[in-house]
Amino acid sequence: LLFSPVDGADPFGYLKRYVIPPDQPNFLLNFTTPLLLIDNGLDVVSAHFGMPPCAPRRIANQHFYNAWRGPLRMINATAYGHADFMDDAFDYIADILCASNKVASHAPDRAAYAGYTVAWTYAMLHNRTDLLDVVDGVNNAAVSPVSVLRTSDFSGGYTRATTPFCKHGGGSDDGGGNGGAV
């Protein structure tokens, strides 16, 4: 589970330490595991002139999605920003550093994050495909309190209903997507 991930500690690009090299678009991670990646539409928007976005496109969300191996889902809360999921006491950080939805309440955004996180985690641990329907929005199983875009990739022989696993290297272990070493 990744919440609005950023590769590296420096959106300005001064520190050049990355898990996924930003200049290698075909780079794949050397492990395979299921993933739910929570993304935000304002992550890639600068909060102020001259400031980089809190989650620059070249080292954030889609950067991880493209390099991931295994069954993956990405949910983008389109009207919210990188720090909008934080508690109200920390809203000033979002206003100073990150592009933020300054109009809407953040309660629906946080409720959506919590709901998707619990549904996905419980589905993985208890093989509950009905909860994956919530995450995937199958037959309107999840009426999200915020507008979301969903993206998924089950290539490599994985099925939509997988169980948790992590294995070194890429590709499906048995073609059925039912995991390898847990």
PDB file of N, CA and C in Angstrom, residues 1 31-37 68-73 120 124 158 162-167 177 179:
ATOM      1  N   LEU A   1       0.860  -1.163   0.000  1.00  0.00           N
ATOM      2  CA  LEU A   1       0.000   0.000   0.000  1.00  0.00           C
ATOM      3  C   LEU A   1       0.905   1.223   0.000  1.00  0.00           C
ATOM      4  N   PHE A  31      11.242  -7.068  -7.391  1.00  0.00           N
ATOM      5  CA  PHE A  31      10.361  -7.899  -6.578  1.00  0.00           C
ATOM      6  C   PHE A  31       8.940  -7.781  -7.131  1.00  0.00           C
ATOM      7  N   THR A  32       8.114  -8.749  -6.749  1.00  0.00           N
ATOM      8  CA  THR A  32       6.732  -8.794  -7.205  1.00  0.00           C
ATOM      9  C   THR A  32       5.827  -8.929  -5.992  1.00  0.00           C
ATOM     10  N   THR A  33       4.833  -8.052  -5.906  1.00  0.00           N
ATOM     11  CA  THR A  33       3.868  -8.100  -4.817  1.00  0.00           C
ATOM     12  C   THR A  33       2.633  -7.284  -5.218  1.00  0.00           C
ATOM     13  N   PRO A  34       1.461  -7.613  -4.713  1.00  0.00           N
ATOM     14  CA  PRO A  34       0.283  -6.803  -5.017  1.00  0.00           C
ATOM     15  C   PRO A  34       0.422  -5.388  -4.441  1.00  0.00           C
ATOM     16  N   LEU A  35      -0.228  -4.433  -5.089  1.00  0.00           N
ATOM     17  CA  LEU A  35      -0.125  -3.043  -4.656  1.00  0.00           C
ATOM     18  C   LEU A  35      -1.442  -2.302  -4.843  1.00  0.00           C
ATOM     19  N   LEU A  36      -1.787  -1.493  -3.852  1.00  0.00           N
ATOM     20  CA  LEU A  36      -2.800  -0.449  -3.992  1.00  0.00           C
ATOM     21  C   LEU A  36      -2.055   0.857  -3.815  1.00  0.00           C
ATOM     22  N   LEU A  37      -2.078   1.693  -4.837  1.00  0.00           N
ATOM     23  CA  LEU A  37      -1.404   2.984  -4.802  1.00  0.00           C
ATOM     24  C   LEU A  37      -2.473   4.076  -4.789  1.00  0.00           C
ATOM     25  N   TRP A  68       6.321  -1.057 -11.152  1.00  0.00           N
ATOM     26  CA  TRP A  68       5.851  -2.125 -10.259  1.00  0.00           C
ATOM     27  C   TRP A  68       5.641  -3.425 -11.015  1.00  0.00           C
ATOM     28  N   ARG A  69       5.918  -4.542 -10.341  1.00  0.00           N
ATOM     29  CA  ARG A  69       5.631  -5.886 -10.869  1.00  0.00           C
ATOM     30  C   ARG A  69       4.552  -6.486  -9.985  1.00  0.00           C
ATOM     31  N   GLY A  70       3.643  -7.151 -10.600  1.00  0.00           N
ATOM     32  CA  GLY A  70       2.586  -7.798  -9.831  1.00  0.00           C
ATOM     33  C   GLY A  70       1.256  -7.128 -10.059  1.00  0.00           C
ATOM     34  N   PRO A  71       0.210  -7.681  -9.515  1.00  0.00           N
ATOM     35  CA  PRO A  71      -1.117  -7.092  -9.692  1.00  0.00           C
ATOM     36  C   PRO A  71      -1.180  -5.746  -8.971  1.00  0.00           C
ATOM     37  N   LEU A  72      -1.611  -4.712  -9.694  1.00  0.00           N
ATOM     38  CA  LEU A  72      -1.638  -3.408  -9.051  1.00  0.00           C
ATOM     39  C   LEU A  72      -2.870  -2.606  -9.408  1.00  0.00           C
ATOM     40  N   ARG A  73      -3.229  -1.775  -8.446  1.00  0.00           N
ATOM     41  CA  ARG A  73      -4.371  -0.881  -8.578  1.00  0.00           C
ATOM     42  C   ARG A  73      -3.901   0.505  -8.158  1.00  0.00           C
ATOM     43  N   TRP A 120      -9.101  -3.021   0.697  1.00  0.00           N
ATOM     44  CA  TRP A 120      -8.023  -3.724  -0.019  1.00  0.00           C
ATOM     45  C   TRP A 120      -7.247  -4.638   0.937  1.00  0.00           C
ATOM     46  N   MET A 124      -7.129  -8.678   0.718  1.00  0.00           N
ATOM     47  CA  MET A 124      -5.873  -9.409   0.531  1.00  0.00           C
ATOM     48  C   MET A 124      -5.699 -10.478   1.604  1.00  0.00           C
ATOM     49  N   TYR A 158      -1.565 -12.642 -13.606  1.00  0.00           N
ATOM     50  CA  TYR A 158      -2.256 -12.430 -12.339  1.00  0.00           C
ATOM     51  C   TYR A 158      -3.750 -12.276 -12.564  1.00  0.00           C
ATOM     52  N   THR A 162      -6.284 -11.766  -6.048  1.00  0.00           N
ATOM     53  CA  THR A 162      -5.022 -12.385  -5.652  1.00  0.00           C
ATOM     54  C   THR A 162      -4.908 -12.384  -4.137  1.00  0.00           C
ATOM     55  N   THR A 163      -3.985 -13.150  -3.625  1.00  0.00           N
ATOM     56  CA  THR A 163      -3.705 -13.174  -2.195  1.00  0.00           C
ATOM     57  C   THR A 163      -2.348 -12.512  -1.984  1.00  0.00           C
ATOM     58  N   PRO A 164      -2.039 -12.111  -0.763  1.00  0.00           N
ATOM     59  CA  PRO A 164      -0.765 -11.417  -0.531  1.00  0.00           C
ATOM     60  C   PRO A 164       0.426 -12.334  -0.749  1.00  0.00           C
ATOM     61  N   PHE A 165       1.453 -11.789  -1.340  1.00  0.00           N
ATOM     62  CA  PHE A 165       2.710 -12.500  -1.529  1.00  0.00           C
ATOM     63  C   PHE A 165       3.794 -11.492  -1.850  1.00  0.00           C
ATOM     64  N   CYS A 166       5.007 -11.918  -1.729  1.00  0.00           N
ATOM     65  CA  CYS A 166       6.142 -11.112  -2.169  1.00  0.00           C
ATOM     66  C   CYS A 166       7.210 -12.082  -2.624  1.00  0.00           C
ATOM     67  N   LYS A 167       7.719 -11.846  -3.827  1.00  0.00           N
ATOM     68  CA  LYS A 167       8.780 -12.724  -4.301  1.00  0.00           C
ATOM     69  C   LYS A 167       9.811 -11.904  -5.051  1.00  0.00           C
ATOM     70  N   GLY A 177      -1.612 -16.218 -10.375  1.00  0.00           N
ATOM     71  CA  GLY A 177      -1.632 -15.012  -9.578  1.00  0.00           C
ATOM     72  C   GLY A 177      -2.019 -15.226  -8.137  1.00  0.00           C
ATOM     73  N   GLY A 179      -0.005 -16.049  -5.756  1.00  0.00           N
ATOM     74  CA  GLY A 179       1.072 -15.765  -4.826  1.00  0.00           C
ATOM     75  C   GLY A 179       2.145 -16.807  -4.779  1.00  0.00           C
TER      76      GLY A 179
END
